[in-house]
XYZ file of C-alpha atoms in Angstrom:
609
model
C -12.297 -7.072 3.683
C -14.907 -3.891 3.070
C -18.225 -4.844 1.020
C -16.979 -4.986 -2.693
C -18.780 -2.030 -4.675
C -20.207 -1.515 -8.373
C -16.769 -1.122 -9.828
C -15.554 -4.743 -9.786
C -16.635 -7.901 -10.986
C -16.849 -10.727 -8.310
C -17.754 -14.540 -8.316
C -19.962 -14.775 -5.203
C -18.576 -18.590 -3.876
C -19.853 -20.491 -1.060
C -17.678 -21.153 2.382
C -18.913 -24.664 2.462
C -18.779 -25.920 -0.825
C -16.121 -23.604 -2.613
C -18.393 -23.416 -5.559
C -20.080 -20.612 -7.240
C -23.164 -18.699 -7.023
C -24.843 -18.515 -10.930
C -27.060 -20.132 -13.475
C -27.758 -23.939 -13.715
C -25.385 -25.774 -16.240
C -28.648 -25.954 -18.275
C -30.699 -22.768 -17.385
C -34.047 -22.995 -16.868
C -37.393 -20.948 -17.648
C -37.405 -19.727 -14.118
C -33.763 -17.919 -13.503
C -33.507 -20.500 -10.618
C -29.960 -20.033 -9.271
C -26.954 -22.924 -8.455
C -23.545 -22.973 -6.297
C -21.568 -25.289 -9.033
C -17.920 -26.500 -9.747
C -16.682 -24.338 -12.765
C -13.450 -26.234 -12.888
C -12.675 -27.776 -16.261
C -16.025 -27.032 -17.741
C -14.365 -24.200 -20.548
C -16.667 -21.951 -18.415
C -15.978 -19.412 -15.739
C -17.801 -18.820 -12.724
C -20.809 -16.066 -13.094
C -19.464 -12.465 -12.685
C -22.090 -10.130 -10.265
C -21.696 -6.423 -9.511
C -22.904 -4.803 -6.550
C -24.460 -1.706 -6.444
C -25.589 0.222 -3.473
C -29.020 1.334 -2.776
C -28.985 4.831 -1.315
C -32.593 4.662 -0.447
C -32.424 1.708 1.799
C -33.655 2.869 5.384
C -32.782 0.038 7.318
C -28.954 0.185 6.505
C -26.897 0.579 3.178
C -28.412 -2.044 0.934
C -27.401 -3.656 -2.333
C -28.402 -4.780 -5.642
C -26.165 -7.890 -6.775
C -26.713 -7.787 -10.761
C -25.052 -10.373 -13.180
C -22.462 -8.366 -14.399
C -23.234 -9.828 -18.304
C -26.983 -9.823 -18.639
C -27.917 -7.357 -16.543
C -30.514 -9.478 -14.471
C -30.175 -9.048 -10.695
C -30.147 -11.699 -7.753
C -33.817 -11.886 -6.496
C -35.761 -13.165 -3.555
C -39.265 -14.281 -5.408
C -41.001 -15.785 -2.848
C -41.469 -18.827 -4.314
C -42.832 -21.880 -2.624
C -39.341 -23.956 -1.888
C -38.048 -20.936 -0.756
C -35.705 -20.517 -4.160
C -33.833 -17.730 -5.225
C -34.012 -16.576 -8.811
C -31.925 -13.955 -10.912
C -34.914 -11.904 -13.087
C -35.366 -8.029 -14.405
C -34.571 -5.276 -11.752
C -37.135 -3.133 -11.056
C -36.574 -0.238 -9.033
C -37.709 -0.113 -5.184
C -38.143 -3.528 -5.262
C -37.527 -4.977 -1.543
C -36.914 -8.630 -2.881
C -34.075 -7.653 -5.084
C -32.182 -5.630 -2.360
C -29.886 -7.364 -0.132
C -27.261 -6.731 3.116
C -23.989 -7.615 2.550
C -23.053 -8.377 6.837
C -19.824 -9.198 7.826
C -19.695 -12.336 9.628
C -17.880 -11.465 12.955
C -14.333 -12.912 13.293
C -14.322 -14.572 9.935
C -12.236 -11.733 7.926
C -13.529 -11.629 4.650
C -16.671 -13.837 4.957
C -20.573 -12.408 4.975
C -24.126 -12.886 4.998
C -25.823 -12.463 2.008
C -29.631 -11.155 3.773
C -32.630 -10.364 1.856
C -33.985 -6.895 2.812
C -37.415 -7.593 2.577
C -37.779 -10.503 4.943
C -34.416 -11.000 7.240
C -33.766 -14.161 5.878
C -30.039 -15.440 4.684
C -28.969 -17.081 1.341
C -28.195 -20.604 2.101
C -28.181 -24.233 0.155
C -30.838 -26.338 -0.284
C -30.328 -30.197 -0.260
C -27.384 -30.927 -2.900
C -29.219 -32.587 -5.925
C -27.538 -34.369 -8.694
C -25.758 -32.068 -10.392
C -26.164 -28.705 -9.139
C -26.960 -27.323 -5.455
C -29.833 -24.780 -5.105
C -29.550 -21.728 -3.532
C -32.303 -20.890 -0.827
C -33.396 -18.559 1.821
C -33.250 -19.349 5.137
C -33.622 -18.261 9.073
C -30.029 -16.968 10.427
C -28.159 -20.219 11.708
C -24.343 -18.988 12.992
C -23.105 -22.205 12.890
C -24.231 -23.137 9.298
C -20.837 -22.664 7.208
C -23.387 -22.741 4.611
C -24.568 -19.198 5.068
C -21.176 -17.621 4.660
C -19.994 -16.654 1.329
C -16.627 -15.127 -0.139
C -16.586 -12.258 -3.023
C -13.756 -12.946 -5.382
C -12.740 -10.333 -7.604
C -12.014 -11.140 -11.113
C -9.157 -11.133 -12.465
C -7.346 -7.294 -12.602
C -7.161 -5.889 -16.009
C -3.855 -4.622 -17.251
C -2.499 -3.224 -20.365
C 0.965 -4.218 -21.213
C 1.983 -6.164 -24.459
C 3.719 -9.736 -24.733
C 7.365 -9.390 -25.801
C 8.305 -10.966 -28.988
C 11.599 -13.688 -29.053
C 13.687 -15.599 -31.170
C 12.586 -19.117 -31.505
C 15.085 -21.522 -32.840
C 13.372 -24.237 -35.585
C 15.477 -27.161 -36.405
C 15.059 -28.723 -40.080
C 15.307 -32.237 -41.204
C 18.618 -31.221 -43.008
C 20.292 -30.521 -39.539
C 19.867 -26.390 -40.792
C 18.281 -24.426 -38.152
C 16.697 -21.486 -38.834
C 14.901 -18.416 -35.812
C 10.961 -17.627 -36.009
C 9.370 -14.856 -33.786
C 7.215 -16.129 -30.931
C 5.666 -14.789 -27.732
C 7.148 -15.165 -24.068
C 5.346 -15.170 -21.106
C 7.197 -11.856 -20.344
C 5.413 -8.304 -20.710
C 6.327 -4.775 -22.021
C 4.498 -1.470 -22.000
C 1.849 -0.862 -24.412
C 2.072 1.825 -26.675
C 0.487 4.663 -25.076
C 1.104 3.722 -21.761
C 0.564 7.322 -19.719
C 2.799 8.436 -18.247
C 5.877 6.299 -19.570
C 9.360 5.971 -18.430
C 12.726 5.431 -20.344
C 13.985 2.156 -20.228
C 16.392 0.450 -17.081
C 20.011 2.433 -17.442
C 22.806 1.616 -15.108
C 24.194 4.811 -14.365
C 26.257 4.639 -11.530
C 28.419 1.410 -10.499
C 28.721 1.873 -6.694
C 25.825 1.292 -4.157
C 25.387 -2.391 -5.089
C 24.835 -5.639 -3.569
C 27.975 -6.916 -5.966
C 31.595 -7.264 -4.472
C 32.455 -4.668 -7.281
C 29.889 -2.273 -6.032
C 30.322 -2.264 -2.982
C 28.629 -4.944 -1.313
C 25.526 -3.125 0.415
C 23.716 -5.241 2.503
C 21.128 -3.439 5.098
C 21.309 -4.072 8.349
C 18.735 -2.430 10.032
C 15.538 -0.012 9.148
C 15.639 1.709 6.244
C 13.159 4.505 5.105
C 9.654 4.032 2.957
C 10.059 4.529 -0.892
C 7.230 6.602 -0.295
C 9.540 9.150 1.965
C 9.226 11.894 3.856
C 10.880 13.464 7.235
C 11.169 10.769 10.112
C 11.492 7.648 7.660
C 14.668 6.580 9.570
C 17.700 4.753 7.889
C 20.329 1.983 9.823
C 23.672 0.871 8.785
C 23.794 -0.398 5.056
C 20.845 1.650 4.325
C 20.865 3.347 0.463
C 17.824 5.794 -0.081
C 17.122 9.031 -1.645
C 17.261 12.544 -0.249
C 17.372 16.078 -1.566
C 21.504 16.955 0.655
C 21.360 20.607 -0.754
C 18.189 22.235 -0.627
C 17.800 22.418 -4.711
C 14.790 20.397 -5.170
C 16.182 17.034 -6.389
C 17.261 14.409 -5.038
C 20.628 12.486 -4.169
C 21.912 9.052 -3.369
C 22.678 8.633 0.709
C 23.852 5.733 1.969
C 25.223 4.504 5.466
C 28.258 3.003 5.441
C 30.176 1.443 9.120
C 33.559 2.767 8.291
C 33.056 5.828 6.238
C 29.341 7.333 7.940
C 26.952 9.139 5.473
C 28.233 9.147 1.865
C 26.153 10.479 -1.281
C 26.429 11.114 -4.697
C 24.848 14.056 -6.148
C 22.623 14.211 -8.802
C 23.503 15.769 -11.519
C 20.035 16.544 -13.199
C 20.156 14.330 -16.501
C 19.594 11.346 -14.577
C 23.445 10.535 -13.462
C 25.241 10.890 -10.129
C 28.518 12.180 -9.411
C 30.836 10.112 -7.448
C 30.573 9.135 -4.019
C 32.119 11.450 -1.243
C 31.823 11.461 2.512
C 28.919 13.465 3.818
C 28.729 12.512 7.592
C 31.707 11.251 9.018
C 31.231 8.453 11.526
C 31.047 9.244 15.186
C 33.469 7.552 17.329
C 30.240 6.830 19.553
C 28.124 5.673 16.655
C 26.615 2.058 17.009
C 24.666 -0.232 15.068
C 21.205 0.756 16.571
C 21.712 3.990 15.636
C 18.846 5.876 12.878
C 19.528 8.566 10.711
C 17.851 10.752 8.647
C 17.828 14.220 6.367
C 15.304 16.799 7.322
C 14.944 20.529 7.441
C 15.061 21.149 10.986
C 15.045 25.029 11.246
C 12.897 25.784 8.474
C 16.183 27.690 6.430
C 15.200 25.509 3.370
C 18.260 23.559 3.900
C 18.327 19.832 5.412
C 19.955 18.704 8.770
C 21.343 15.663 9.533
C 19.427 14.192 12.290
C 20.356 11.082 14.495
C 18.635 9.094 17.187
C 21.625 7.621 19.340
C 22.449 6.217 22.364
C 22.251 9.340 24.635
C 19.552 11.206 22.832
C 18.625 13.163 19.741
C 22.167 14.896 17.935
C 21.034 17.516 14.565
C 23.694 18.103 12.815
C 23.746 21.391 10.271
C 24.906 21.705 7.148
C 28.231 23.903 6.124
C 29.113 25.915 3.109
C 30.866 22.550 2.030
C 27.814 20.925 1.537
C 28.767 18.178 4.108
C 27.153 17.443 7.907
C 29.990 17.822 10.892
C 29.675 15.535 13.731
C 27.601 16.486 16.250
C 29.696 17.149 19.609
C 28.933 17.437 23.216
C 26.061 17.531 24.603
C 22.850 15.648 22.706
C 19.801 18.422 21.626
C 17.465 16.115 23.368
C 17.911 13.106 25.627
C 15.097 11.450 25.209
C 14.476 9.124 21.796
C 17.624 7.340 21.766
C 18.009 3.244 22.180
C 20.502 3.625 25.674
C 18.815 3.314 28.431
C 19.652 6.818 29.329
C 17.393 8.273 26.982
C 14.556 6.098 27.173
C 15.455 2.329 25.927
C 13.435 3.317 22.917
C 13.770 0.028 20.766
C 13.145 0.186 16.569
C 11.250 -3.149 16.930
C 8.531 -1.640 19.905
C 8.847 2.122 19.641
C 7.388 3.956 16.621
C 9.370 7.500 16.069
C 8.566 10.240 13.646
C 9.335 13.689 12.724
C 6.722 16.458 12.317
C 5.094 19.583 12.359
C 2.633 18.749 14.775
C 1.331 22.348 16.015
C 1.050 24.320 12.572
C 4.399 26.469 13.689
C 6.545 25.372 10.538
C 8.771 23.611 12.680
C 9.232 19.759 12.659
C 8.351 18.323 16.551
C 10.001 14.493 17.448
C 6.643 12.548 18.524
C 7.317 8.964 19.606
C 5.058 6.022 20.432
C 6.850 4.245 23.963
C 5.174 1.324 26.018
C 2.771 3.587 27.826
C 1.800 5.621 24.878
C 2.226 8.971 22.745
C 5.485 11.243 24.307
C 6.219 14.506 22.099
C 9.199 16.947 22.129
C 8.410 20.532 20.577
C 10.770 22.655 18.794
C 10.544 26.367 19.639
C 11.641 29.124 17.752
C 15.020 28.738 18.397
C 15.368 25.381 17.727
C 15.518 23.953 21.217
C 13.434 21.225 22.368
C 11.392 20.932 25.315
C 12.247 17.988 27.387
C 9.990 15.021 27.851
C 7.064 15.066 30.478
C 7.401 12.031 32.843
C 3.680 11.458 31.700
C 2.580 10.800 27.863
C 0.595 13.274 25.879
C -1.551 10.630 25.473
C -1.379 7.253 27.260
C -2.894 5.135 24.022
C -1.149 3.861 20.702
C 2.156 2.511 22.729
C 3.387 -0.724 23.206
C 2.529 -1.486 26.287
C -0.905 -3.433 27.563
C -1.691 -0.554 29.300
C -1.358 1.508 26.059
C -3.171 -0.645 23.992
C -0.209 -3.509 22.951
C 0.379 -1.513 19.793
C 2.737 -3.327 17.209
C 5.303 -1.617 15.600
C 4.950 -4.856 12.726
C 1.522 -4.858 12.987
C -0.242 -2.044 13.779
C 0.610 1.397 11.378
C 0.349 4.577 13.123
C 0.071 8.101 11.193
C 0.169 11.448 12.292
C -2.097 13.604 10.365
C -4.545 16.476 10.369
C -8.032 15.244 9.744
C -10.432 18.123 10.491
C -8.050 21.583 8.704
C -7.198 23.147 11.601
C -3.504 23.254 10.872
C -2.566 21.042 13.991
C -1.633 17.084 13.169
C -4.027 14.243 14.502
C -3.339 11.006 15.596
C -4.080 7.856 13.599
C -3.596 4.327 13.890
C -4.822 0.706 12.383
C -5.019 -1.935 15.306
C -6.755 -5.422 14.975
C -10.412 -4.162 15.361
C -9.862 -1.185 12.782
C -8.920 2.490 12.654
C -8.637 4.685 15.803
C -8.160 8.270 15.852
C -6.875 10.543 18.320
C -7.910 14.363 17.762
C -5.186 17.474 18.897
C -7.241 19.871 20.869
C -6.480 23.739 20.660
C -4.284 23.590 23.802
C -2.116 20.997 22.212
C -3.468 18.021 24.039
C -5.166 15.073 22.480
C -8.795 13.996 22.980
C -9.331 10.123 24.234
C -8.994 7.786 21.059
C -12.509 7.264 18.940
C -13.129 4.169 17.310
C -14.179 5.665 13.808
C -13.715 2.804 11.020
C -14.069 -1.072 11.656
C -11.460 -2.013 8.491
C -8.119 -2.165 8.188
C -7.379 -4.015 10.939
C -6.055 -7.392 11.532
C -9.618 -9.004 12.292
C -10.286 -7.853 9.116
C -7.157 -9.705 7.457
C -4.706 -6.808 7.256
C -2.196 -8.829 9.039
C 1.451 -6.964 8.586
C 2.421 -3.272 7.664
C 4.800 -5.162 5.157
C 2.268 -7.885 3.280
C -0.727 -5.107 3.369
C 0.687 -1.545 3.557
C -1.511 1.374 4.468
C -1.498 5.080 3.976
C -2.891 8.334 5.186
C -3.111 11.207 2.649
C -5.414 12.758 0.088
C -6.883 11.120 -2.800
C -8.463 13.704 -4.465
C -5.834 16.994 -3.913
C -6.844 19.319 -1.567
C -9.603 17.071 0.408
C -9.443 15.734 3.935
C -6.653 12.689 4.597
C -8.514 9.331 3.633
C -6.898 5.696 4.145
C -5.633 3.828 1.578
C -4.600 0.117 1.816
C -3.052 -2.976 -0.081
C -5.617 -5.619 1.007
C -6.097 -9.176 0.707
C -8.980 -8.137 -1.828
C -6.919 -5.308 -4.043
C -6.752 -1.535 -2.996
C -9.451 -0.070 -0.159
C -10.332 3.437 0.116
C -12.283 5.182 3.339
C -12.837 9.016 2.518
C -12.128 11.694 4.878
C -15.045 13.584 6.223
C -12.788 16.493 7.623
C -14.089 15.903 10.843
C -12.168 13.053 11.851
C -14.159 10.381 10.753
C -14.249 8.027 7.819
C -16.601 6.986 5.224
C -17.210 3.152 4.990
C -14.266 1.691 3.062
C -14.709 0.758 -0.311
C -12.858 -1.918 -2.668
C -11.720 0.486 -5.785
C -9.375 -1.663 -7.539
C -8.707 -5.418 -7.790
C -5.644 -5.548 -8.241
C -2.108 -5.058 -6.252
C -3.568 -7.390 -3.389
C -2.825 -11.058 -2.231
C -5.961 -12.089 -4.273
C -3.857 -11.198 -7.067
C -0.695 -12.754 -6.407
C 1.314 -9.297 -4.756
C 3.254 -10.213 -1.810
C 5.236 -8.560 0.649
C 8.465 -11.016 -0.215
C 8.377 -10.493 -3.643
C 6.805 -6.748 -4.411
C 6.665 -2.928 -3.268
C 3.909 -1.256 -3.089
C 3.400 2.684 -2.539
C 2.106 5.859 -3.234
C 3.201 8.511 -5.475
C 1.980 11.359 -7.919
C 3.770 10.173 -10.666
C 2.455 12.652 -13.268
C 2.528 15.953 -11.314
C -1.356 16.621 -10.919
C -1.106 16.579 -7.312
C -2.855 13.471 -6.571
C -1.167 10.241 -5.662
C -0.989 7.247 -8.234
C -0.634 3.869 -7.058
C 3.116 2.345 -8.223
C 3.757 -1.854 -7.511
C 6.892 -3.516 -8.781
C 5.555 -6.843 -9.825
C 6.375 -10.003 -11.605
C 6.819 -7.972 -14.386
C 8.241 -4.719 -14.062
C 6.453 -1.414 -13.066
C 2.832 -1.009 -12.896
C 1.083 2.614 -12.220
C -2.668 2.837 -11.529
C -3.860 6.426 -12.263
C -5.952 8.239 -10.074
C -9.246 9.455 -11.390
C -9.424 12.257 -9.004
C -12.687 10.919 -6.917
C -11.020 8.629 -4.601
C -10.037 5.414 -7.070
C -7.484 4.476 -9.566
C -7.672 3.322 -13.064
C -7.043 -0.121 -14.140
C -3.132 -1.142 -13.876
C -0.646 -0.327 -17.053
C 2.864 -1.750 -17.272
C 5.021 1.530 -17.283
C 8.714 -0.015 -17.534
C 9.878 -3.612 -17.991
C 12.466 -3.502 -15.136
C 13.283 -3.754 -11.410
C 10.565 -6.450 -11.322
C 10.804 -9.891 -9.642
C 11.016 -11.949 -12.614
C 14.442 -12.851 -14.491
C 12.651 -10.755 -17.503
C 12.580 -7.977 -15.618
C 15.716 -7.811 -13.742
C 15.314 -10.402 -11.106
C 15.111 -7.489 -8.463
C 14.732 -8.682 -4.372
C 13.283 -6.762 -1.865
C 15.745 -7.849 0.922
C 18.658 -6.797 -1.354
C 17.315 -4.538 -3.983
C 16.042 -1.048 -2.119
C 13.880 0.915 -5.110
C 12.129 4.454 -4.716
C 10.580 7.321 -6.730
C 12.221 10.150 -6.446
C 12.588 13.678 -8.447
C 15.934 13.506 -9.342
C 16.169 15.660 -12.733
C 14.542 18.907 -10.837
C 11.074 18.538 -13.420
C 8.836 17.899 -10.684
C 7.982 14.123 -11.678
C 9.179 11.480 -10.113
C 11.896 9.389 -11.518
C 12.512 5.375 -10.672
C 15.549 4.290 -8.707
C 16.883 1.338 -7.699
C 19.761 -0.266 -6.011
C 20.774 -3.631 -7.627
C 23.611 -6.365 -7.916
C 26.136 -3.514 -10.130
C 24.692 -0.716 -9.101
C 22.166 1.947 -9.335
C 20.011 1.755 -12.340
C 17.703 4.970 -12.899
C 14.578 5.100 -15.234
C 13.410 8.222 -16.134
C 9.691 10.023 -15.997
C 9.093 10.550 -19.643
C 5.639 12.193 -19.032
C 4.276 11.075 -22.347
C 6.852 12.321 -24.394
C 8.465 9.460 -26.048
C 6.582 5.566 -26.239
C 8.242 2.931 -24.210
C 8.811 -0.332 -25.515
């Protein structure tokens, strides 16, 4: 977990007592400050902000004001050694503190006072409340650790009114309106979308529909070339070139079907748009990119014997690929490489600045890279990596596919695509040199990482890309705490991560079993928003264009977890944004039980309710 910042709330609780740092139950004359059990007391524990102190010269330092009355936490040299909360005044050394990870103890810290090294720690418990003191550094004193807690997220959505049955002493009954626990947008909710429509009954989980299961990997809701798809897979992808996108879905016995789109929100029917190959087995990925740079996509497969792209005809459909594979290299047979969906990390892109989309891949003994020329022919793999780090070997750093995201990005502007990646100790970056080879890996951000308690790519996901439209690629994660941000300096380093929003994160009840959680620009300004399908339905966190997000608002009641909302799974219901109307905002789509159900990007036209 980062250091919280100024823009949340947090309850400061002890490691050893689980109680809370804040006034005594009776305050006294001299601000002296408690750890005390809230619980069942009608009160809540004391809410502090932090706020950094730019002008501290022996590292960043904070002021930790009560985020009600303004007074701040204060070291007052006082004779027992007591900590007080009193009036800020600026420069003061007492009321500036370190906030100091404690090492190997994710989400834990010191709380040190800046003007004499010492640590906040607990006095002798008394008889009702435990002072807080300050104290020399003792590692093994559980005492001295403390958690930050966020408060809880604030969100605007509106409780939905039911019918109530009332029975009468006369054996009449008779209905009253009452409030459920369930939740609807707010009026004014910004942007809105249209309520839940089936639209197409075919690419469901239901016997009727078709009974879709996945049975392999299927792409990102998030997108983009190189998001591979296995047998059973449903996802979205623009099949024509026109700038919105279709239904695709693998299917054993029939290959690649779709339905198009036909711009008000509705599909066509489903017709065949890859036949299957009479080679084609289950470990085989597939995807829809636009190899050649025409503006139309190609069907591209990693199979046993290599890479096959298939192009597109006048009929709109992809012919099977025949003879000889473009590339043998990337496939799962062990004559092009043994490359394994579970180990091996594969993506598609434009790694040089040329236009044209390169196939990099991440084997046991690190980074390998094929590079499309001008005529669409790929250069065979070296026997050596580009760069023997990021794989999944020991000698390559152990890199988990499960584990450890990897991103391929350009971090300084020079047009040519970087290498990035989130192991247990934190972010390491890789930098492309002008020759096309990659500088030894940099440690350049200690967050993110599993130490940290980032422990999956599914419970806390993590991104790469621009907060602020047209800056340098900063990372953006789903932590235990809520949403972390680490700017971009352009030069391929990071700013200290920051805790922007508490909310989305296991601290406030999103899970990886239950919810998605992505980025998208869901009102066309360029920037990405933050979209989770809850409990609820879906929630969309603006961005405020300077690298955090506005407080959650409940957008649609639908494709959410709860019975309310649809009873949507993530192991059986596949959901994405997607532009399917041609307006430039995404839409919602999702896969369920009858079908696929479509909610449309209002943009503020029309109130949903």
């Amino acid at each position: 977990m980062p250091v919280p910042t100024e823009e949340l709330k947090l309850a400061i609780v002890n490691a050893a007592t689980g109680e809370a740092l804040g006034a005594r139950a009776v305050p006294g004359p001299d601000g002296a400050l408690v750890v005390r059990d809230f619980a069942g007391g009608g009160q809540s524990p004391q809410q502090w902000q932090l706020a950094p102190v730019q002008a501290a010269q022996d590292g960043q330092g904070h002021v930790i004001r009560d985020a009600a009355g303004g007074k701040v936490l204060d070291a007052a040299g006082a004779p027992d050694r007591g900590v007080r909360q009193g009036d800020a005044a600026t420069g003061k050394k007492g009321q500036q503190w370190h906030i100091v990870p404690v090492e190997g103890e994710a989400g834990l810290f010191f709380i040190e006072s800046a003007a004499g090294g010492d640590v906040l720690d607990l006095a002798d418990p008394g008889e009702e409340d435990t002072r807080v003191v300050l104290r020399e550094y003792d590692d093994s004193a559980e005492s001295q650790r403390w958690r930050f807690v966020p408060a809880e997220p604030e969100r605007t959505g509106d409780r939905v009114l039911r019918w109530s049955p009332l029975s009468h002493w006369n054996g009449r009954r008779s209905w009253r309106l009452a409030r459920s626990a369930a939740l609807r947008p707010a009026p004014g909710a910004a942007p809105s979308f249209s309520d839940m429509l089936l639209v197409l009954e075919a690419f469901g989980s239901d016997q009727d529909a078709g009974a879709w299961t996945s049975e392999g990997a299927a792409p990102s809701p998030s997108g983009g070339p190189g998001q591979w798809a296995a047998l059973g897979a449903r996802f979205l992808a623009d099949t024509t070139g026109a700038g919105r996108s279709d239904i695709v879905g693998l299917k054993p016995a029939k290959g690649a079907v779709t339905s198009s789109t036909r711009g008000d929100g509705t599909f066509d029917d489903e017709r065949v748009l890859h036949p299957p190959a009479p080679s084609a087995a289950s470990e085989d990925l597939w995807t829809l990119a636009d190899m050649t740079g025409d503006g139309r996509p190609d069907a591209v497969l990693l199979c046993a014997d290599g890479v096959r792209v298939c192009a597109q005809d006048d009929a709109g459909t992809f012919a099977p690929a025949s003879g000889e594979p473009v590339l043998k290299a990337f496939g799962h047979g062990e004559q092009a490489g043994g490359w394994s969906t579970e180990k091996h990390l594969r993506l598609l892109a434009d790694t040089t600045g040329d236009g044209r989309l390169d196939i990099v891949g991440c084997h046991d003994d690190g980074v390998h890279i094929a590079l499309q020329d001008e005529e669409g022919k790929f250069a065979p793999l070296a026997d050596e990596p580009v760069l023997p780090a990021f794989g999944h070997g020991e000698k390559a750093g152990n890199w988990l596919v499960d584990k450890h995201p990897r991103f391929l990005a350009d971090l300084t502007g020079d047009g040519r695509a970087d290498i990035v990646g989130c192991h247990d100790d934190g972010v390491w970056a890789a930098l492309q040199e002008e020759d096309g080879t990659f500088a030894e890996p940099l440690y350049v951000l200690d967050d993110f990482g599993a130490d940290q308690g980032w422990s999956s790519t599914q419970e806390h996901p993590r991104f790469l890309v621009g907060t602020t439209g047209g800056g340098a690629a900063d990372v953006v994660g789903f932590g235990p705490q809520g949403v972390v941000v680490s700017r971009g300096r352009g030069d391929g380093t990071f700013e200290p991560a920051r805790l922007v929003l508490n909310d989305f994160g296991s601290a406030q009840g999103w899970t990886a079993a239950k919810h998605l959680r992505f980025l998208a620009d869901v009102t066309g300004d360029g920037t990405p928003d933050i979209v989770g399908f809850g409990d609820e339905g879906v929630w969309v966190s603006h961005n405020d264009g300077e690298g955090g997000f506005e407080q959650a608002q409940l957008v649609c009641r639908g494709f959410g977890h709860d019975d309310d909302a649809g009873a949507w799974r993530v192991g059986r219901h596949p959901r994405f944004l997607a532009d399917i109307t041609g307006d430039g905002r995404v839409d919602i789509v999702g896969f369920g039980g009858p079908g696929v159900y479509v909610a449309r990007n209002l943009f503020r036209r029309f109130r949903t309710r």
